[in-house]
Tab-separated table of C-alpha atoms and ligand atoms in Angstrom:
chain	number	residue	atom	x	y	z
A	1	MET	CA	110.189	115.540	112.237
A	2	ALA	CA	110.525	112.981	114.952
A	3	LYS	CA	112.770	109.968	113.765
A	4	ASN	CA	110.815	107.144	115.618
A	5	ILE	CA	107.455	107.086	117.001
A	6	ILE	CA	105.872	104.114	119.258
A	7	VAL	CA	101.971	104.359	119.618
A	8	GLY	CA	100.570	102.617	122.511
A	9	THR	CA	101.613	102.589	126.029
A	10	GLY	CA	100.533	98.898	127.102
A	11	PHE	CA	102.889	96.150	127.572
A	12	SER	CA	104.161	96.187	123.648
A	13	GLY	CA	104.324	100.073	123.985
A	14	MET	CA	106.437	99.647	127.232
A	15	LEU	CA	108.859	96.888	125.733
A	16	ALA	CA	109.611	99.326	122.531
A	17	HIS	CA	110.107	102.136	124.832
A	18	LEU	CA	112.646	100.115	126.999
A	19	ILE	CA	114.669	98.990	123.927
A	20	LEU	CA	114.460	102.260	122.097
A	21	GLY	CA	114.872	104.346	124.998
A	22	ASP	CA	114.704	108.055	124.551
A	23	GLY	CA	115.402	107.628	120.564
A	24	ALA	CA	111.437	107.271	120.399
A	25	THR	CA	108.565	109.548	121.214
A	26	VAL	CA	105.752	107.470	123.045
A	27	PHE	CA	102.223	108.341	121.616
A	28	GLY	CA	99.170	106.952	123.535
A	29	ALA	CA	95.571	107.521	124.007
A	30	THR	CA	94.415	107.738	127.609
A	31	ASN	CA	90.876	107.225	129.178
A	32	THR	CA	89.958	111.179	128.725
A	33	ILE	CA	89.597	110.697	124.919
A	34	GLU	CA	86.035	111.606	123.625
A	35	ILE	CA	85.487	111.385	119.827
A	36	GLN	CA	82.078	112.389	118.329
A	37	GLY	CA	80.333	109.695	116.260
A	38	ALA	CA	83.067	107.027	117.656
A	39	HIS	CA	81.406	103.624	118.965
A	40	ARG	CA	82.273	102.124	122.466
A	41	GLN	CA	80.788	98.651	121.535
A	42	PHE	CA	84.272	97.193	122.103
A	43	LEU	CA	84.768	98.627	125.417
A	44	LEU	CA	85.947	95.981	128.351
A	45	ASN	CA	86.241	97.631	131.899
A	46	LYS	CA	85.932	95.759	135.421
A	47	LEU	CA	83.861	96.909	138.094
A	48	LEU	CA	86.365	98.315	140.367
A	49	GLY	CA	89.319	98.727	138.068
A	50	ALA	CA	91.011	101.451	136.362
A	51	LYS	CA	88.288	102.872	133.765
A	52	ALA	CA	89.366	102.927	129.910
A	53	ASN	CA	87.570	104.276	127.071
A	54	SER	CA	86.923	103.040	123.686
A	55	SER	CA	86.666	104.441	120.276
A	56	THR	CA	86.190	102.577	116.973
A	57	VAL	CA	84.342	103.759	113.671
A	58	LEU	CA	83.533	100.030	112.918
A	59	LYS	CA	80.630	98.810	114.827
A	60	ASN	CA	80.503	95.532	116.780
A	61	HIS	CA	78.326	92.776	114.851
A	62	LEU	CA	80.482	89.775	116.163
A	63	GLN	CA	78.366	87.033	117.314
A	64	LYS	CA	79.789	84.451	119.945
A	65	MET	CA	83.031	86.290	119.574
A	66	GLN	CA	84.471	88.825	122.296
A	67	LEU	CA	86.929	91.388	121.146
A	68	HIS	CA	87.755	94.350	123.281
A	69	ASP	CA	89.629	97.681	123.271
A	70	ARG	CA	90.831	99.621	126.162
A	71	LEU	CA	92.027	103.085	125.523
A	72	ILE	CA	94.160	104.178	128.645
A	73	ALA	CA	97.605	104.742	129.806
A	74	GLY	CA	98.930	100.856	130.312
A	75	GLY	CA	96.110	99.425	128.016
A	76	ASN	CA	95.422	95.835	129.307
A	77	GLY	CA	98.339	95.959	131.631
A	78	SER	CA	96.361	98.337	133.960
A	79	ILE	CA	93.974	95.340	134.642
A	80	TRP	CA	95.819	92.332	133.634
A	81	GLY	CA	97.562	89.436	135.702
A	82	GLY	CA	100.923	90.101	134.617
A	83	PHE	CA	101.588	86.481	134.129
A	84	VAL	CA	104.515	85.152	131.917
A	85	ASN	CA	105.880	81.983	131.094
A	86	ALA	CA	109.391	82.265	132.451
A	87	SER	CA	110.617	79.169	130.716
A	88	ALA	CA	110.009	80.575	127.365
A	89	ILE	CA	112.190	83.896	127.863
A	90	SER	CA	115.620	84.500	126.722
A	91	ASP	CA	118.535	85.749	128.775
A	92	THR	CA	118.472	88.975	126.991
A	93	ALA	CA	114.771	89.348	127.723
A	94	ARG	CA	115.500	88.823	131.503
A	95	ALA	CA	118.194	91.391	131.219
A	96	LEU	CA	115.859	93.732	129.708
A	97	LEU	CA	113.169	93.275	132.456
A	98	LYS	CA	115.773	93.527	135.170
A	99	SER	CA	117.237	96.619	134.051
A	100	ALA	CA	113.730	98.127	134.018
A	101	GLY	CA	113.214	97.152	137.638
A	102	ILE	CA	110.691	94.522	136.859
A	103	TYR	CA	110.637	91.217	139.040
A	104	LEU	CA	109.953	87.939	137.907
A	105	ILE	CA	108.001	86.263	140.812
A	106	PRO	CA	107.207	82.552	140.953
A	107	LEU	CA	103.514	81.822	141.615
A	108	ARG	CA	102.882	81.049	145.360
A	109	TYR	CA	99.800	81.368	147.166
A	110	HIS	CA	101.569	83.637	149.841
A	111	GLN	CA	103.286	85.652	147.358
A	112	THR	CA	100.970	86.195	144.334
A	113	GLY	CA	97.764	84.229	145.580
A	114	SER	CA	98.152	81.833	142.668
A	115	ILE	CA	99.904	78.621	141.666
A	116	ASP	CA	100.585	76.762	138.290
A	117	SER	CA	100.254	73.467	136.915
A	118	LYS	CA	103.723	73.239	135.406
A	119	THR	CA	105.566	75.734	137.818
A	120	GLN	CA	106.762	77.738	134.789
A	121	ILE	CA	104.452	80.732	135.088
A	122	TYR	CA	105.439	83.757	136.907
A	123	GLN	CA	104.163	87.273	137.656
A	124	LEU	CA	105.805	90.458	136.410
A	125	GLN	CA	105.846	92.864	139.480
A	126	LEU	CA	107.361	96.177	140.313
A	127	PRO	CA	108.653	96.870	143.700
A	128	LEU	CA	106.396	96.299	146.682
A	129	GLY	CA	104.770	93.298	145.155
A	130	ARG	CA	102.602	95.443	142.762
A	131	VAL	CA	101.712	93.778	139.341
A	132	LEU	CA	103.510	95.344	136.615
A	133	ASN	CA	101.547	98.323	135.055
A	134	PRO	CA	103.438	99.417	132.049
A	135	ALA	CA	102.448	103.096	131.877
A	136	ASP	CA	104.598	103.357	135.099
A	137	LEU	CA	107.766	102.689	133.238
A	138	ILE	CA	107.315	104.938	130.464
A	139	THR	CA	108.921	108.235	131.231
A	140	GLN	CA	106.979	110.570	129.008
A	141	ILE	CA	103.722	110.102	127.133
A	142	GLN	CA	102.523	112.349	124.297
A	143	GLU	CA	98.803	112.080	125.115
A	144	ALA	CA	97.352	111.424	121.740
A	145	TYR	CA	94.921	109.479	119.592
A	146	LEU	CA	96.149	108.037	116.309
A	147	GLN	CA	93.528	108.438	113.986
A	148	THR	CA	95.199	107.681	110.563
A	149	ILE	CA	98.583	106.814	108.901
A	150	GLN	CA	99.732	107.459	105.822
A	151	VAL	CA	102.963	106.596	103.634
A	152	LEU	CA	104.342	109.594	101.997
A	153	PRO	CA	106.208	109.513	98.726
A	154	ASP	CA	109.572	109.992	100.345
A	155	GLY	CA	109.160	106.591	102.426
A	156	GLN	CA	108.333	108.710	105.790
A	157	VAL	CA	105.155	107.763	107.480
A	158	LEU	CA	102.437	110.512	108.316
A	159	LEU	CA	100.464	110.116	111.405
A	160	GLN	CA	97.189	112.224	112.052
A	161	TRP	CA	96.283	112.356	115.412
A	162	ARG	CA	94.222	114.193	117.802
A	163	GLY	CA	95.176	115.502	121.418
A	164	LEU	CA	92.787	114.544	123.890
A	165	LYS	CA	91.317	117.779	124.621
A	166	SER	CA	91.005	119.217	121.166
A	167	PRO	CA	89.102	118.015	118.339
A	168	HIS	CA	91.793	119.223	115.827
A	169	ILE	CA	93.845	116.639	113.740
A	170	GLN	CA	97.530	117.474	113.949
A	171	GLU	CA	100.022	115.926	111.936
A	172	GLN	CA	103.495	114.587	112.536
A	173	ALA	CA	105.984	112.482	109.928
A	174	CYS	CA	108.308	109.797	111.130
A	175	GLU	CA	111.015	107.793	109.774
A	176	SER	CA	109.891	104.594	111.667
A	177	LEU	CA	106.823	103.765	113.551
A	178	VAL	CA	106.070	101.029	116.199
A	179	LEU	CA	102.405	100.322	116.071
A	180	ALA	CA	101.487	98.862	119.755
A	181	VAL	CA	97.859	99.568	119.780
A	182	GLY	CA	95.938	96.399	120.484
A	183	VAL	CA	94.078	94.100	118.068
A	184	VAL	CA	90.875	96.108	117.785
A	185	GLN	CA	92.568	99.336	117.476
A	186	LEU	CA	95.001	97.922	114.592
A	187	ILE	CA	92.068	96.625	112.649
A	188	ASP	CA	90.076	100.066	113.117
A	189	LEU	CA	93.132	102.099	112.358
A	190	LEU	CA	93.811	100.113	109.246
A	191	TYR	CA	90.227	100.766	108.304
A	192	ARG	CA	90.224	104.466	109.120
A	193	SER	CA	93.327	104.859	107.101
A	194	GLY	CA	91.903	103.134	104.000
A	195	TYR	CA	93.996	99.746	104.141
A	196	LEU	CA	91.067	97.685	104.923
A	197	SER	CA	87.517	97.775	103.369
A	198	ASN	CA	84.164	96.175	103.239
A	199	GLY	CA	84.337	92.733	102.549
A	200	ASP	CA	87.967	91.856	103.680
A	201	ALA	CA	88.159	88.608	105.765
A	202	LEU	CA	90.040	88.622	109.053
A	203	GLU	CA	91.039	85.701	111.286
A	204	LEU	CA	92.270	85.471	114.936
A	205	SER	CA	93.261	82.372	116.822
A	206	GLU	CA	93.422	81.526	120.717
A	207	TYR	CA	93.977	78.430	123.010
A	208	ARG	CA	90.691	77.160	124.163
A	209	TYR	CA	90.013	78.783	127.601
A	210	GLN	CA	87.796	77.894	130.929
A	211	LEU	CA	87.329	79.345	133.916
A	212	ARG	CA	86.396	76.698	136.739
A	213	PRO	CA	85.652	77.198	140.623
A	214	THR	CA	87.774	74.300	142.342
A	215	PHE	CA	89.617	73.570	145.460
A	216	LYS	CA	92.953	74.470	146.424
A	217	GLY	CA	94.202	70.950	146.886
A	218	ALA	CA	92.267	69.508	143.855
A	219	LYS	CA	94.241	67.789	141.053
A	220	MET	CA	94.832	69.961	138.004
A	221	GLN	CA	94.004	69.359	134.585
A	222	GLU	CA	96.549	67.611	132.295
A	223	ASN	CA	97.109	68.615	128.632
A	224	ALA	CA	96.499	72.122	129.810
A	225	ILE	CA	98.229	75.124	131.214
A	226	VAL	CA	96.274	75.955	134.688
A	227	ILE	CA	96.633	78.950	136.582
A	228	ARG	CA	94.899	78.066	140.106
A	229	VAL	CA	94.125	81.577	142.009
A	230	ASN	CA	92.825	81.852	145.613
A	231	ILE	CA	89.224	82.801	145.502
A	232	LEU	CA	89.685	85.963	147.034
A	233	ARG	CA	92.509	86.967	144.724
A	234	GLY	CA	90.390	85.710	141.721
A	235	LEU	CA	87.474	87.809	142.972
A	236	LEU	CA	89.759	90.743	143.436
A	237	HIS	CA	91.022	90.365	139.755
A	238	PHE	CA	87.588	89.745	138.629
A	239	PHE	CA	86.591	93.140	139.753
A	240	GLY	CA	89.691	94.857	138.471
A	241	ILE	CA	91.757	95.336	141.625
A	242	GLN	CA	95.354	94.713	141.082
A	243	HIS	CA	96.799	94.695	144.659
A	244	TYR	CA	96.498	91.710	147.048
A	245	PRO	CA	95.908	93.414	150.788
A	246	ASN	CA	97.662	91.503	153.317
A	247	PHE	CA	94.355	90.880	155.081
A	248	PHE	CA	92.921	89.185	151.950
A	249	SER	CA	96.101	86.947	151.858
A	250	TRP	CA	95.581	86.048	155.352
A	251	CYS	CA	91.679	85.124	154.703
A	252	ASP	CA	92.656	83.246	151.851
A	253	ARG	CA	94.610	80.827	154.023
A	254	LEU	CA	91.506	79.696	155.685
A	255	ILE	CA	89.429	79.365	152.546
A	256	PRO	CA	89.771	76.177	150.538
A	257	PHE	CA	88.191	77.338	147.357
A	258	ALA	CA	89.878	78.439	144.157
A	259	LEU	CA	89.581	79.438	140.616
A	260	ASP	CA	91.240	77.592	137.725
A	261	GLN	CA	91.983	79.294	134.537
A	262	ILE	CA	92.653	76.733	132.028
A	263	PHE	CA	94.393	77.009	128.862
A	264	TRP	CA	93.614	73.823	126.945
A	265	ASN	CA	96.360	72.634	124.351
A	266	GLU	CA	93.915	72.949	121.585
A	267	LYS	CA	94.013	75.994	119.402
A	268	VAL	CA	91.197	77.313	117.748
A	269	SER	CA	90.530	79.930	114.821
A	270	ARG	CA	87.880	82.389	113.994
A	271	SER	CA	87.189	84.087	110.990
A	272	PHE	CA	84.968	87.487	110.721
A	273	PHE	CA	84.671	90.222	108.112
A	274	VAL	CA	84.675	94.168	107.443
A	275	ASP	CA	80.983	94.278	106.617
A	276	GLU	CA	79.047	97.417	105.894
A	277	GLY	CA	81.168	99.467	108.436
A	278	ALA	CA	81.048	96.858	111.065
A	279	LEU	CA	83.187	93.793	112.228
A	280	SER	CA	80.837	90.696	111.791
A	281	THR	CA	81.196	87.010	111.665
A	282	SER	CA	78.603	87.245	109.091
A	283	VAL	CA	76.049	84.741	109.547
A	284	GLY	CA	75.831	82.768	106.026
A	285	LYS	CA	79.495	83.016	105.443
A	286	GLN	CA	79.996	80.278	108.301
A	287	ASP	CA	78.065	78.583	111.358
A	288	VAL	CA	79.140	80.345	114.521
A	289	ILE	CA	78.935	77.505	117.107
A	290	SER	CA	81.312	78.211	119.987
A	291	GLN	CA	82.463	81.329	121.811
A	292	PHE	CA	85.684	82.905	120.853
A	293	GLY	CA	87.785	85.471	122.612
A	294	ASP	CA	87.257	84.518	126.395
A	295	SER	CA	90.835	83.754	126.847
A	296	VAL	CA	91.601	87.398	125.963
A	297	HIS	CA	94.910	86.045	124.479
A	298	TYR	CA	93.607	86.003	120.877
A	299	CYS	CA	96.651	86.229	118.550
A	300	ASN	CA	97.902	86.093	115.084
A	301	LEU	CA	95.709	88.081	112.954
A	302	ARG	CA	95.493	87.468	109.343
A	303	ILE	CA	93.979	89.717	106.797
A	304	ASN	CA	92.782	88.228	103.510
A	305	GLY	CA	94.997	85.163	104.255
A	306	LEU	CA	98.131	87.255	104.955
A	307	ASP	CA	99.882	87.436	108.105
A	308	ALA	CA	99.527	91.067	109.814
A	309	ASN	CA	103.237	91.512	110.039
A	310	GLN	CA	103.478	90.954	106.136
A	311	PHE	CA	100.215	93.275	105.558
A	312	LEU	CA	102.047	95.949	107.439
A	313	LYS	CA	105.432	95.567	105.423
A	314	ASN	CA	103.435	95.892	102.190
A	315	ILE	CA	102.274	99.274	103.396
A	316	SER	CA	105.741	100.167	104.394
A	317	PRO	CA	108.962	98.507	105.690
A	318	SER	CA	109.149	101.461	108.139
A	319	ILE	CA	106.106	100.223	110.097
A	320	ILE	CA	106.511	97.233	112.696
A	321	GLY	CA	103.668	96.031	114.602
A	322	LEU	CA	103.877	94.622	118.487
A	323	GLY	CA	101.354	92.846	120.348
A	324	MET	CA	98.913	89.899	120.260
A	325	ALA	CA	97.736	90.427	116.603
A	326	PHE	CA	101.512	89.707	115.568
A	327	VAL	CA	102.623	86.849	117.223
A	328	ASP	CA	101.331	83.092	116.732
A	329	GLN	CA	101.352	82.214	120.407
A	330	LYS	CA	103.549	78.964	120.811
A	331	THR	CA	102.122	77.380	123.833
A	332	PRO	CA	98.909	77.718	125.890
A	333	GLY	CA	98.799	80.219	128.977
A	334	PRO	CA	100.296	83.886	129.125
A	335	ILE	CA	101.066	85.377	125.804
A	336	SER	CA	103.373	87.949	127.334
A	337	ASN	CA	106.465	86.007	126.734
A	338	ASP	CA	105.645	85.665	122.741
A	339	ILE	CA	105.238	89.485	122.786
A	340	LEU	CA	108.505	89.978	124.659
A	341	SER	CA	110.431	87.906	122.168
A	342	ASP	CA	108.826	89.316	119.364
A	343	ALA	CA	109.865	92.828	120.489
A	344	LEU	CA	113.414	91.882	121.092
A	345	LYS	CA	113.395	89.920	117.617
A	346	LYS	CA	112.071	93.075	115.411
A	347	ILE	CA	113.400	95.946	117.570
A	348	ALA	CA	116.892	94.535	119.084
A	349	ASN	CA	117.395	92.161	116.234
A	350	GLU	CA	117.631	89.220	118.730
A	351	GLU	CA	117.364	85.784	117.258
B	401	LIG	C1	91.658	91.340	131.854
B	401	LIG	C2	93.240	90.712	131.019
B	401	LIG	C3	94.021	90.096	131.850
B	401	LIG	C4	95.244	89.629	130.946
B	401	LIG	N1	96.184	88.925	131.609
B	401	LIG	C5	97.160	88.669	130.867
B	401	LIG	C6	98.399	87.898	131.641
B	401	LIG	O1	98.313	87.841	132.992
B	401	LIG	N2	99.364	87.381	130.784
B	401	LIG	C7	99.431	87.881	129.588
B	401	LIG	O2	100.291	87.396	128.968
B	401	LIG	N3	98.466	88.415	128.927
B	401	LIG	C8	97.424	88.954	129.717
B	401	LIG	N4	96.351	89.411	128.927
B	401	LIG	C9	96.361	89.624	127.444
B	401	LIG	C10	97.220	91.157	127.456
B	401	LIG	O3	96.318	91.903	126.813
B	401	LIG	C11	98.456	91.010	126.645
B	401	LIG	O4	99.649	90.114	127.300
B	401	LIG	C12	99.198	92.239	126.579
B	401	LIG	O5	98.850	93.054	127.585
B	401	LIG	C13	99.079	93.264	125.358
B	401	LIG	O6	99.405	94.499	125.404
B	401	LIG	P1	99.649	95.413	124.185
B	401	LIG	O7	100.295	96.413	124.632
B	401	LIG	O8	100.049	94.791	122.927
B	401	LIG	O9	98.218	96.175	124.069
B	401	LIG	P2	97.246	96.778	124.848
B	401	LIG	O10	97.245	96.139	126.318
B	401	LIG	O11	95.840	96.548	124.517
B	401	LIG	O12	97.544	98.473	124.643
B	401	LIG	C14	97.254	99.182	123.837
B	401	LIG	C15	97.679	100.597	124.098
B	401	LIG	O13	97.655	101.407	122.743
B	401	LIG	C16	96.790	102.451	123.228
B	401	LIG	N5	96.312	102.757	121.974
B	401	LIG	C17	95.415	101.795	121.130
B	401	LIG	N6	94.860	102.351	120.273
B	401	LIG	C18	95.477	103.788	119.979
B	401	LIG	C19	95.451	104.755	119.029
B	401	LIG	N7	94.707	104.962	118.177
B	401	LIG	N8	96.139	106.072	119.529
B	401	LIG	C20	96.974	106.068	120.498
B	401	LIG	N9	96.976	104.899	121.639
B	401	LIG	C21	96.379	103.889	121.039
B	401	LIG	C22	96.023	102.116	124.104
B	401	LIG	O14	95.581	103.321	125.147
B	401	LIG	C23	97.064	101.223	125.063
B	401	LIG	O15	97.623	102.038	125.866
B	401	LIG	C24	95.257	89.875	129.496
B	401	LIG	C25	94.307	90.588	128.898
B	401	LIG	C26	93.150	91.284	129.578
B	401	LIG	C27	92.318	91.820	128.854
């Protein structure tokens, strides 16, 4: 029996791995997973980026609401911006990142191809200016897709999982489980495991988000956190290319255009439901008027009014969750700093 298991190899899974060290086995789905009959309706891939897979039992009947699922080593961290609000991370968090070889690089056009409105956003980088891919820092990954969880009478947690090349279900019990599987997989896992059923109500929130073309020298919006990205850097990111070749950096100096990622200081929430084997915004229960999810930083999952942390605790105190579902983002902009503080609080007992 394994003592501690972490499921997920994105930013959250990586943090759990850095804090727990070799005392925990890391399970993670990679992009080679194929599960018969599963849906891929939450899949998010970029044209030229690392191609992930997706696998959910629940269908996607959401209207004007975008949620995504990326099964791949590194999770969203294989295509993300690596941005973090450095003013919101503690000395312990800085020490953890430093000991793992992760650099905090301030946003500057010549270094990261970007700037920000409050000069507090940094980029998490690995050596040679590479944007952090969390999978690069996890020493060993057991390639596995977690199918269900179940609490045994003696308090252990039983994982049912399948290897990526075999359709056969395997079982593994553990004393403690860190679930770091992303929002959509968390919801689907709870449904697959029988903890969610038709009619259950869910809710997520996010800071209102806009992407706007602009000029490098234009005044930035107030009452918002703005990350302004050189046009070529922005296009590379849009297509999923993580590195920023010197040639593009040189060209960008000559081009006055940029893209603003605007995170307004205005939080919005969206309710949705488990409805006949699908996630649905269920027209009739509410009017869906505005788009939700474009920020890709949606967080603070509530299930039938209950905070997702408490929901897991009610299933078993031996299970903790990390990631966007489990944090209530404090300020607009990057959410990685909230995930980092939450991981240290839950696993290393940092106040
Ligand atoms: C395009 C994009 C850009 C972003 N940029 C930023 C940014 O710059 N700054 C920021 O703060 N936030 C950013 N975000 C938000 C970002 O997703 C979070 O900050 C963070 O990466 C979330 O990490 P996570 O590990 O919790 O989840 P994920 O990255 O979703 O990782 C989940 C992991 O769990 C694995 N997994 C899932 N289900 C299973 C299963 N059933 N069995 C086994 N393994 C499973 C997946 O394979 C994956 O490895 C961005 C998001 C996107 C989509």
